[in-house]
Amino acid sequence: MRIGLDAMGGDNAPVGIIDGAIEAVRERDGRIEVVLVGPERVVREYLEEHGYGDDHIEIVDAPETIGMNESPSQAIRRKKDSSIVRAMLLQKEGAVKAVVSAGSTGAAVVSSLFYLGRLNGIDRPAIALWWPTKTGTSIILDGGANADCTPRNLLQFAEMGAVYAEYFLGMKSPRVGLLSNGEESSKGNELTREAHALLAASDLDFAGNVEGGDVFEGAVDVVVTDGFTGNVMLKFSESVFGYFNWMIRKGVDSSVLARIGAAMMRPVFRGMKRKLDYAEYGGMPLLGVNGVTIIGHGGSSARAAKNAILAAERFVESGINEHIRARTEETGE
Amino acid sequence: MRIGLDAMGGDNAPVGIIDGAIEAVRERDGRIEVVLVGPERVVREYLEEHGYGDDHIEIVDAPETIGMNESPSQAIRRKKDSSIVRAMLLQKEGAVKAVVSAGSTGAAVVSSLFYLGRLNGIDRPAIALWWPTKTGTSIILDGGANADCTPRNLLQFAEMGAVYAEYFLGMKSPRVGLLSNGEESSKGNELTREAHALLAASDLDFAGNVEGGDVFEGAVDVVVTDGFTGNVMLKFSESVFGYFNWMIRKGVDSSVLARIGAAMMRPVFRGMKRKLDYAEYGGMPLLGVNGVTIIGHGGSSARAAKNAILAAERFVESGINEHIRARTEETGE
């Protein structure tokens, strides 16, 4: 399987991204090929410096880069030679089965919509986040593709999230919750109150409203929310470990005993960090596009890039899009 | 100063609430009187059992209670003998200067609006949350009074939050940020993009958009958001310490060394818990009503109830409402 990789996406690009590609093709040992899309000279020099030949890695030249602060829709239209646009074109032509990018999320979303289009029956795609919980992993969507959503969008997110949870994560009839500011169906804003009615009428296993405090409990398998709230939660959550770390350091600074205790607990803290580390999860799929787009974290390390590539391979193999199509046809959306 | 206390509000009512009242009047030693509003017999028996006389504590009978799951607007209309309605009436008549309730937040908000009304120039009141950060404390509002907001609401929240930060927390010209899904002014949903323009045109010290990850950093003093997002963040944040605790316990269970380390670190963990504990902060003011309403946490302990009473006293003394009035008149809102 050939997978396109935006070599210029993310804070550690291109070095961390290329390292991730090398690790991925080595690990999959011939079963995948990675097409690095980026400035050819830069990418080729880096590969050669690191003694890596052409085995299972190709380069497609894309001299332009889209910055994190550019307007995605303008940049996609103007920069046809950017790595993300070239990568999406490769997928459109069938030269790769999936695209992985840790660059501008907006650019990845807009270029996916523009070059791949949407799945039938889906109005807006959504970013599915993996969320560690006390009972395992939940999926939260939308993680930031749509700042403004309609109730119908949320219903479709729920359906896509349920399919993803079932066929990618292997959960049998996943339970779906709607993120709100109270458990009762009367609670919520206009958007969620209307979405609640749609979800209750669907054939999803709908658990009703869940609150912010229910997420880490693993109360449901799929948490549905608009992309604004989902993105605020994601970024807040990512900062939490840093805040705890800071509090522990401050506390430990004032006590030798605590410092020794912290050293003895180091393996526990490492395990916690690992559980919360996006690099472990690799990449977040953009569900609902007629193709495969995996969005890496902007701070993607080589390991995160590798895991995102492997997630893309698994996504293609698990046939999520066919299952989403089947589900939305069945429910007449 | 006389302060009304909803004796039946919260999971630990009336016991924890009455204990908090006793602690508060003892600590303030004659400078405050607490009017316990609740079923007279129950309250009096408890006070007598605990050997507490009438010193600085009065009882006003209110046989009815509003449950957490009742519709606030219906309950306020129907249950005129409920503790929250009676307490608000006392404030309206001038018999108390403030009301503290750890009961249904919705009932406290609706009864405040109904019996106290709004300050001139304020369309909707907002709950101001104290938020611990790396640099001290930030204020986030709205914490849940309004699930749906207009851009103008957010501007008014910002103005009230800035006044509260200045006159209650002593921050000189507090910096205000708008919670969004990206730093650039083009990011956000419809609501926040319009609010951004209003805030930028105001004479507030507006720092622009802040993301979920900026909150614990203490990037700004006042974080403005709608009550839906604010409430989701609050409840999520409250669950974070529990999740960390759970991860540490799990890690410690598998290693004797780590268990000893955890024991040595106990004072540090206690300090962290204290920093994150709502009981320390006592109560959240409902800003924008023509009176003083302090909303306690539903799980309020005696200490939280005591701190909420002291916060009510300080709120009255700091003249926040006069400052909000002065500010909104000045800016022509």
PDB file of N, CA, C and O in Angstrom, chain B residues 257-312:
ATOM      1  N   LEU B 257       8.270  -0.030  45.289  1.00  0.00           N
ATOM      2  CA  LEU B 257       9.121   1.163  45.296  1.00  0.00           C
ATOM      3  C   LEU B 257       8.284   2.419  45.056  1.00  0.00           C
ATOM      4  O   LEU B 257       8.393   3.416  45.773  1.00  0.00           O
ATOM      5  N   ALA B 258       7.426   2.328  44.026  1.00  0.00           N
ATOM      6  CA  ALA B 258       6.590   3.483  43.690  1.00  0.00           C
ATOM      7  C   ALA B 258       5.632   3.795  44.833  1.00  0.00           C
ATOM      8  O   ALA B 258       5.317   4.954  45.098  1.00  0.00           O
ATOM      9  N   ARG B 259       5.192   2.738  45.542  1.00  0.00           N
ATOM     10  CA  ARG B 259       4.255   2.954  46.645  1.00  0.00           C
ATOM     11  C   ARG B 259       4.936   3.737  47.767  1.00  0.00           C
ATOM     12  O   ARG B 259       4.358   4.664  48.331  1.00  0.00           O
ATOM     13  N   ILE B 260       6.179   3.387  48.046  1.00  0.00           N
ATOM     14  CA  ILE B 260       6.927   4.120  49.075  1.00  0.00           C
ATOM     15  C   ILE B 260       7.157   5.556  48.595  1.00  0.00           C
ATOM     16  O   ILE B 260       6.992   6.519  49.339  1.00  0.00           O
ATOM     17  N   GLY B 261       7.493   5.685  47.310  1.00  0.00           N
ATOM     18  CA  GLY B 261       7.704   7.021  46.736  1.00  0.00           C
ATOM     19  C   GLY B 261       6.459   7.878  46.870  1.00  0.00           C
ATOM     20  O   GLY B 261       6.534   9.056  47.225  1.00  0.00           O
ATOM     21  N   ALA B 262       5.303   7.263  46.620  1.00  0.00           N
ATOM     22  CA  ALA B 262       4.037   8.000  46.696  1.00  0.00           C
ATOM     23  C   ALA B 262       3.788   8.468  48.124  1.00  0.00           C
ATOM     24  O   ALA B 262       3.316   9.586  48.355  1.00  0.00           O
ATOM     25  N   ALA B 263       4.133   7.612  49.104  1.00  0.00           N
ATOM     26  CA  ALA B 263       3.960   7.998  50.507  1.00  0.00           C
ATOM     27  C   ALA B 263       4.851   9.197  50.832  1.00  0.00           C
ATOM     28  O   ALA B 263       4.436  10.126  51.532  1.00  0.00           O
ATOM     29  N   MET B 264       6.068   9.196  50.289  1.00  0.00           N
ATOM     30  CA  MET B 264       6.990  10.305  50.543  1.00  0.00           C
ATOM     31  C   MET B 264       6.516  11.588  49.858  1.00  0.00           C
ATOM     32  O   MET B 264       6.829  12.689  50.296  1.00  0.00           O
ATOM     33  N   MET B 265       5.764  11.411  48.796  1.00  0.00           N
ATOM     34  CA  MET B 265       5.286  12.579  48.052  1.00  0.00           C
ATOM     35  C   MET B 265       3.930  13.086  48.538  1.00  0.00           C
ATOM     36  O   MET B 265       3.399  14.053  47.997  1.00  0.00           O
ATOM     37  N   ARG B 266       3.368  12.404  49.536  1.00  0.00           N
ATOM     38  CA  ARG B 266       1.993  12.730  49.925  1.00  0.00           C
ATOM     39  C   ARG B 266       1.753  14.228  50.172  1.00  0.00           C
ATOM     40  O   ARG B 266       0.743  14.768  49.701  1.00  0.00           O
ATOM     41  N   PRO B 267       2.668  14.916  50.857  1.00  0.00           N
ATOM     42  CA  PRO B 267       2.410  16.351  51.067  1.00  0.00           C
ATOM     43  C   PRO B 267       2.294  17.127  49.752  1.00  0.00           C
ATOM     44  O   PRO B 267       1.509  18.069  49.644  1.00  0.00           O
ATOM     45  N   VAL B 268       3.084  16.712  48.763  1.00  0.00           N
ATOM     46  CA  VAL B 268       3.020  17.389  47.459  1.00  0.00           C
ATOM     47  C   VAL B 268       1.651  17.155  46.821  1.00  0.00           C
ATOM     48  O   VAL B 268       1.000  18.084  46.336  1.00  0.00           O
ATOM     49  N   PHE B 269       1.198  15.893  46.844  1.00  0.00           N
ATOM     50  CA  PHE B 269      -0.111  15.578  46.252  1.00  0.00           C
ATOM     51  C   PHE B 269      -1.230  16.334  46.978  1.00  0.00           C
ATOM     52  O   PHE B 269      -2.161  16.832  46.366  1.00  0.00           O
ATOM     53  N   ARG B 270      -1.086  16.420  48.318  1.00  0.00           N
ATOM     54  CA  ARG B 270      -2.108  17.149  49.083  1.00  0.00           C
ATOM     55  C   ARG B 270      -2.151  18.609  48.662  1.00  0.00           C
ATOM     56  O   ARG B 270      -3.218  19.197  48.516  1.00  0.00           O
ATOM     57  N   GLY B 271      -0.971  19.186  48.472  1.00  0.00           N
ATOM     58  CA  GLY B 271      -0.899  20.587  48.048  1.00  0.00           C
ATOM     59  C   GLY B 271      -1.545  20.787  46.688  1.00  0.00           C
ATOM     60  O   GLY B 271      -2.255  21.769  46.447  1.00  0.00           O
ATOM     61  N   MET B 272      -1.330  19.819  45.787  1.00  0.00           N
ATOM     62  CA  MET B 272      -1.929  19.897  44.452  1.00  0.00           C
ATOM     63  C   MET B 272      -3.438  19.848  44.553  1.00  0.00           C
ATOM     64  O   MET B 272      -4.153  20.599  43.903  1.00  0.00           O
ATOM     65  N   LYS B 273      -3.907  18.915  45.379  1.00  0.00           N
ATOM     66  CA  LYS B 273      -5.342  18.745  45.530  1.00  0.00           C
ATOM     67  C   LYS B 273      -5.953  20.041  46.080  1.00  0.00           C
ATOM     68  O   LYS B 273      -6.996  20.491  45.609  1.00  0.00           O
ATOM     69  N   ARG B 274      -5.252  20.632  47.034  1.00  0.00           N
ATOM     70  CA  ARG B 274      -5.759  21.848  47.653  1.00  0.00           C
ATOM     71  C   ARG B 274      -5.848  22.967  46.623  1.00  0.00           C
ATOM     72  O   ARG B 274      -6.815  23.706  46.570  1.00  0.00           O
ATOM     73  N   LYS B 275      -4.807  23.043  45.784  1.00  0.00           N
ATOM     74  CA  LYS B 275      -4.780  24.107  44.766  1.00  0.00           C
ATOM     75  C   LYS B 275      -5.959  23.950  43.790  1.00  0.00           C
ATOM     76  O   LYS B 275      -6.466  24.934  43.255  1.00  0.00           O
ATOM     77  N   LEU B 276      -6.367  22.699  43.571  1.00  0.00           N
ATOM     78  CA  LEU B 276      -7.428  22.449  42.596  1.00  0.00           C
ATOM     79  C   LEU B 276      -8.797  22.332  43.241  1.00  0.00           C
ATOM     80  O   LEU B 276      -9.791  22.115  42.569  1.00  0.00           O
ATOM     81  N   ASP B 277      -8.842  22.475  44.575  1.00  0.00           N
ATOM     82  CA  ASP B 277     -10.080  22.163  45.283  1.00  0.00           C
ATOM     83  C   ASP B 277     -11.005  23.375  45.313  1.00  0.00           C
ATOM     84  O   ASP B 277     -10.654  24.425  45.831  1.00  0.00           O
ATOM     85  N   TYR B 278     -12.187  23.214  44.793  1.00  0.00           N
ATOM     86  CA  TYR B 278     -13.148  24.321  44.761  1.00  0.00           C
ATOM     87  C   TYR B 278     -13.469  24.828  46.158  1.00  0.00           C
ATOM     88  O   TYR B 278     -13.818  25.980  46.344  1.00  0.00           O
ATOM     89  N   ALA B 279     -13.345  23.930  47.152  1.00  0.00           N
ATOM     90  CA  ALA B 279     -13.700  24.334  48.518  1.00  0.00           C
ATOM     91  C   ALA B 279     -12.845  25.505  48.986  1.00  0.00           C
ATOM     92  O   ALA B 279     -13.279  26.345  49.768  1.00  0.00           O
ATOM     93  N   GLU B 280     -11.604  25.571  48.467  1.00  0.00           N
ATOM     94  CA  GLU B 280     -10.711  26.676  48.825  1.00  0.00           C
ATOM     95  C   GLU B 280     -11.254  27.998  48.306  1.00  0.00           C
ATOM     96  O   GLU B 280     -11.006  29.051  48.871  1.00  0.00           O
ATOM     97  N   TYR B 281     -11.931  27.912  47.175  1.00  0.00           N
ATOM     98  CA  TYR B 281     -12.365  29.144  46.516  1.00  0.00           C
ATOM     99  C   TYR B 281     -13.744  29.559  47.000  1.00  0.00           C
ATOM    100  O   TYR B 281     -14.143  30.693  46.879  1.00  0.00           O
ATOM    101  N   GLY B 282     -14.462  28.587  47.508  1.00  0.00           N
ATOM    102  CA  GLY B 282     -15.653  28.916  48.274  1.00  0.00           C
ATOM    103  C   GLY B 282     -16.924  29.087  47.506  1.00  0.00           C
ATOM    104  O   GLY B 282     -17.911  28.477  47.798  1.00  0.00           O
ATOM    105  N   GLY B 283     -16.934  29.926  46.544  1.00  0.00           N
ATOM    106  CA  GLY B 283     -18.185  30.153  45.848  1.00  0.00           C
ATOM    107  C   GLY B 283     -17.933  31.049  44.664  1.00  0.00           C
ATOM    108  O   GLY B 283     -16.954  31.785  44.622  1.00  0.00           O
ATOM    109  N   MET B 284     -18.825  30.944  43.698  1.00  0.00           N
ATOM    110  CA  MET B 284     -18.648  31.673  42.454  1.00  0.00           C
ATOM    111  C   MET B 284     -19.728  32.742  42.374  1.00  0.00           C
ATOM    112  O   MET B 284     -20.919  32.433  42.485  1.00  0.00           O
ATOM    113  N   PRO B 285     -19.356  33.987  42.177  1.00  0.00           N
ATOM    114  CA  PRO B 285     -20.372  35.031  42.129  1.00  0.00           C
ATOM    115  C   PRO B 285     -21.138  34.992  40.804  1.00  0.00           C
ATOM    116  O   PRO B 285     -20.585  34.646  39.760  1.00  0.00           O
ATOM    117  N   LEU B 286     -22.404  35.318  40.895  1.00  0.00           N
ATOM    118  CA  LEU B 286     -23.202  35.536  39.691  1.00  0.00           C
ATOM    119  C   LEU B 286     -23.114  37.029  39.395  1.00  0.00           C
ATOM    120  O   LEU B 286     -23.763  37.840  40.064  1.00  0.00           O
ATOM    121  N   LEU B 287     -22.282  37.388  38.425  1.00  0.00           N
ATOM    122  CA  LEU B 287     -22.059  38.800  38.127  1.00  0.00           C
ATOM    123  C   LEU B 287     -23.162  39.340  37.229  1.00  0.00           C
ATOM    124  O   LEU B 287     -23.584  38.671  36.282  1.00  0.00           O
ATOM    125  N   GLY B 288     -23.607  40.547  37.522  1.00  0.00           N
ATOM    126  CA  GLY B 288     -24.572  41.203  36.638  1.00  0.00           C
ATOM    127  C   GLY B 288     -25.964  41.300  37.198  1.00  0.00           C
ATOM    128  O   GLY B 288     -26.830  41.906  36.570  1.00  0.00           O
ATOM    129  N   VAL B 289     -26.207  40.692  38.378  1.00  0.00           N
ATOM    130  CA  VAL B 289     -27.527  40.860  38.977  1.00  0.00           C
ATOM    131  C   VAL B 289     -27.491  42.033  39.942  1.00  0.00           C
ATOM    132  O   VAL B 289     -26.435  42.386  40.481  1.00  0.00           O
ATOM    133  N   ASN B 290     -28.634  42.632  40.156  1.00  0.00           N
ATOM    134  CA  ASN B 290     -28.747  43.805  41.016  1.00  0.00           C
ATOM    135  C   ASN B 290     -28.863  43.356  42.472  1.00  0.00           C
ATOM    136  O   ASN B 290     -29.903  43.522  43.111  1.00  0.00           O
ATOM    137  N   GLY B 291     -27.790  42.754  42.947  1.00  0.00           N
ATOM    138  CA  GLY B 291     -27.744  42.168  44.271  1.00  0.00           C
ATOM    139  C   GLY B 291     -26.515  41.284  44.315  1.00  0.00           C
ATOM    140  O   GLY B 291     -25.656  41.389  43.444  1.00  0.00           O
ATOM    141  N   VAL B 292     -26.478  40.424  45.339  1.00  0.00           N
ATOM    142  CA  VAL B 292     -25.297  39.564  45.456  1.00  0.00           C
ATOM    143  C   VAL B 292     -25.737  38.108  45.601  1.00  0.00           C
ATOM    144  O   VAL B 292     -26.440  37.757  46.551  1.00  0.00           O
ATOM    145  N   THR B 293     -25.350  37.283  44.646  1.00  0.00           N
ATOM    146  CA  THR B 293     -25.633  35.856  44.684  1.00  0.00           C
ATOM    147  C   THR B 293     -24.316  35.106  44.534  1.00  0.00           C
ATOM    148  O   THR B 293     -23.593  35.310  43.560  1.00  0.00           O
ATOM    149  N   ILE B 294     -24.025  34.276  45.544  1.00  0.00           N
ATOM    150  CA  ILE B 294     -22.811  33.462  45.478  1.00  0.00           C
ATOM    151  C   ILE B 294     -23.254  32.009  45.327  1.00  0.00           C
ATOM    152  O   ILE B 294     -24.032  31.498  46.139  1.00  0.00           O
ATOM    153  N   ILE B 295     -22.772  31.365  44.261  1.00  0.00           N
ATOM    154  CA  ILE B 295     -23.179  30.000  43.973  1.00  0.00           C
ATOM    155  C   ILE B 295     -22.103  29.045  44.465  1.00  0.00           C
ATOM    156  O   ILE B 295     -20.950  29.104  44.029  1.00  0.00           O
ATOM    157  N   GLY B 296     -22.492  28.193  45.421  1.00  0.00           N
ATOM    158  CA  GLY B 296     -21.540  27.212  45.935  1.00  0.00           C
ATOM    159  C   GLY B 296     -21.544  25.980  45.053  1.00  0.00           C
ATOM    160  O   GLY B 296     -22.460  25.769  44.257  1.00  0.00           O
ATOM    161  N   HIS B 297     -20.523  25.184  45.183  1.00  0.00           N
ATOM    162  CA  HIS B 297     -20.447  23.930  44.441  1.00  0.00           C
ATOM    163  C   HIS B 297     -21.439  22.941  45.034  1.00  0.00           C
ATOM    164  O   HIS B 297     -21.625  22.910  46.246  1.00  0.00           O
ATOM    165  N   GLY B 298     -22.081  22.145  44.173  1.00  0.00           N
ATOM    166  CA  GLY B 298     -23.083  21.185  44.636  1.00  0.00           C
ATOM    167  C   GLY B 298     -22.553  20.261  45.718  1.00  0.00           C
ATOM    168  O   GLY B 298     -23.288  19.848  46.612  1.00  0.00           O
ATOM    169  N   GLY B 299     -21.268  19.935  45.648  1.00  0.00           N
ATOM    170  CA  GLY B 299     -20.691  19.022  46.635  1.00  0.00           C
ATOM    171  C   GLY B 299     -20.097  19.745  47.831  1.00  0.00           C
ATOM    172  O   GLY B 299     -19.229  19.215  48.508  1.00  0.00           O
ATOM    173  N   SER B 300     -20.598  20.954  48.084  1.00  0.00           N
ATOM    174  CA  SER B 300     -19.991  21.818  49.105  1.00  0.00           C
ATOM    175  C   SER B 300     -19.857  21.165  50.474  1.00  0.00           C
ATOM    176  O   SER B 300     -20.827  20.696  51.058  1.00  0.00           O
ATOM    177  N   SER B 301     -18.651  21.201  50.991  1.00  0.00           N
ATOM    178  CA  SER B 301     -18.356  20.789  52.356  1.00  0.00           C
ATOM    179  C   SER B 301     -18.612  21.984  53.271  1.00  0.00           C
ATOM    180  O   SER B 301     -18.906  23.086  52.805  1.00  0.00           O
ATOM    181  N   ALA B 302     -18.472  21.759  54.588  1.00  0.00           N
ATOM    182  CA  ALA B 302     -18.624  22.862  55.547  1.00  0.00           C
ATOM    183  C   ALA B 302     -17.615  23.962  55.226  1.00  0.00           C
ATOM    184  O   ALA B 302     -17.940  25.148  55.264  1.00  0.00           O
ATOM    185  N   ARG B 303     -16.388  23.556  54.884  1.00  0.00           N
ATOM    186  CA  ARG B 303     -15.359  24.562  54.594  1.00  0.00           C
ATOM    187  C   ARG B 303     -15.730  25.376  53.363  1.00  0.00           C
ATOM    188  O   ARG B 303     -15.563  26.594  53.322  1.00  0.00           O
ATOM    189  N   ALA B 304     -16.247  24.684  52.334  1.00  0.00           N
ATOM    190  CA  ALA B 304     -16.656  25.389  51.123  1.00  0.00           C
ATOM    191  C   ALA B 304     -17.794  26.355  51.437  1.00  0.00           C
ATOM    192  O   ALA B 304     -17.816  27.483  50.947  1.00  0.00           O
ATOM    193  N   ALA B 305     -18.746  25.904  52.267  1.00  0.00           N
ATOM    194  CA  ALA B 305     -19.873  26.769  52.627  1.00  0.00           C
ATOM    195  C   ALA B 305     -19.371  27.982  53.394  1.00  0.00           C
ATOM    196  O   ALA B 305     -19.779  29.120  53.135  1.00  0.00           O
ATOM    197  N   LYS B 306     -18.463  27.745  54.330  1.00  0.00           N
ATOM    198  CA  LYS B 306     -17.890  28.861  55.102  1.00  0.00           C
ATOM    199  C   LYS B 306     -17.203  29.852  54.159  1.00  0.00           C
ATOM    200  O   LYS B 306     -17.431  31.071  54.226  1.00  0.00           O
ATOM    201  N   ASN B 307     -16.371  29.323  53.253  1.00  0.00           N
ATOM    202  CA  ASN B 307     -15.650  30.212  52.335  1.00  0.00           C
ATOM    203  C   ASN B 307     -16.596  30.975  51.415  1.00  0.00           C
ATOM    204  O   ASN B 307     -16.330  32.113  51.044  1.00  0.00           O
ATOM    205  N   ALA B 308     -17.713  30.339  51.061  1.00  0.00           N
ATOM    206  CA  ALA B 308     -18.689  31.022  50.203  1.00  0.00           C
ATOM    207  C   ALA B 308     -19.335  32.186  50.966  1.00  0.00           C
ATOM    208  O   ALA B 308     -19.573  33.261  50.400  1.00  0.00           O
ATOM    209  N   ILE B 309     -19.605  31.984  52.247  1.00  0.00           N
ATOM    210  CA  ILE B 309     -20.185  33.061  53.066  1.00  0.00           C
ATOM    211  C   ILE B 309     -19.192  34.223  53.181  1.00  0.00           C
ATOM    212  O   ILE B 309     -19.554  35.394  53.013  1.00  0.00           O
ATOM    213  N   LEU B 310     -17.932  33.888  53.415  1.00  0.00           N
ATOM    214  CA  LEU B 310     -16.922  34.953  53.525  1.00  0.00           C
ATOM    215  C   LEU B 310     -16.733  35.661  52.184  1.00  0.00           C
ATOM    216  O   LEU B 310     -16.497  36.874  52.134  1.00  0.00           O
ATOM    217  N   ALA B 311     -16.858  34.903  51.089  1.00  0.00           N
ATOM    218  CA  ALA B 311     -16.748  35.519  49.759  1.00  0.00           C
ATOM    219  C   ALA B 311     -17.903  36.496  49.542  1.00  0.00           C
ATOM    220  O   ALA B 311     -17.724  37.568  48.953  1.00  0.00           O
ATOM    221  N   ALA B 312     -19.106  36.125  50.027  1.00  0.00           N
ATOM    222  CA  ALA B 312     -20.265  37.015  49.896  1.00  0.00           C
ATOM    223  C   ALA B 312     -20.017  38.313  50.647  1.00  0.00           C
ATOM    224  O   ALA B 312     -20.288  39.408  50.143  1.00  0.00           O
TER     225      ALA B 312
END
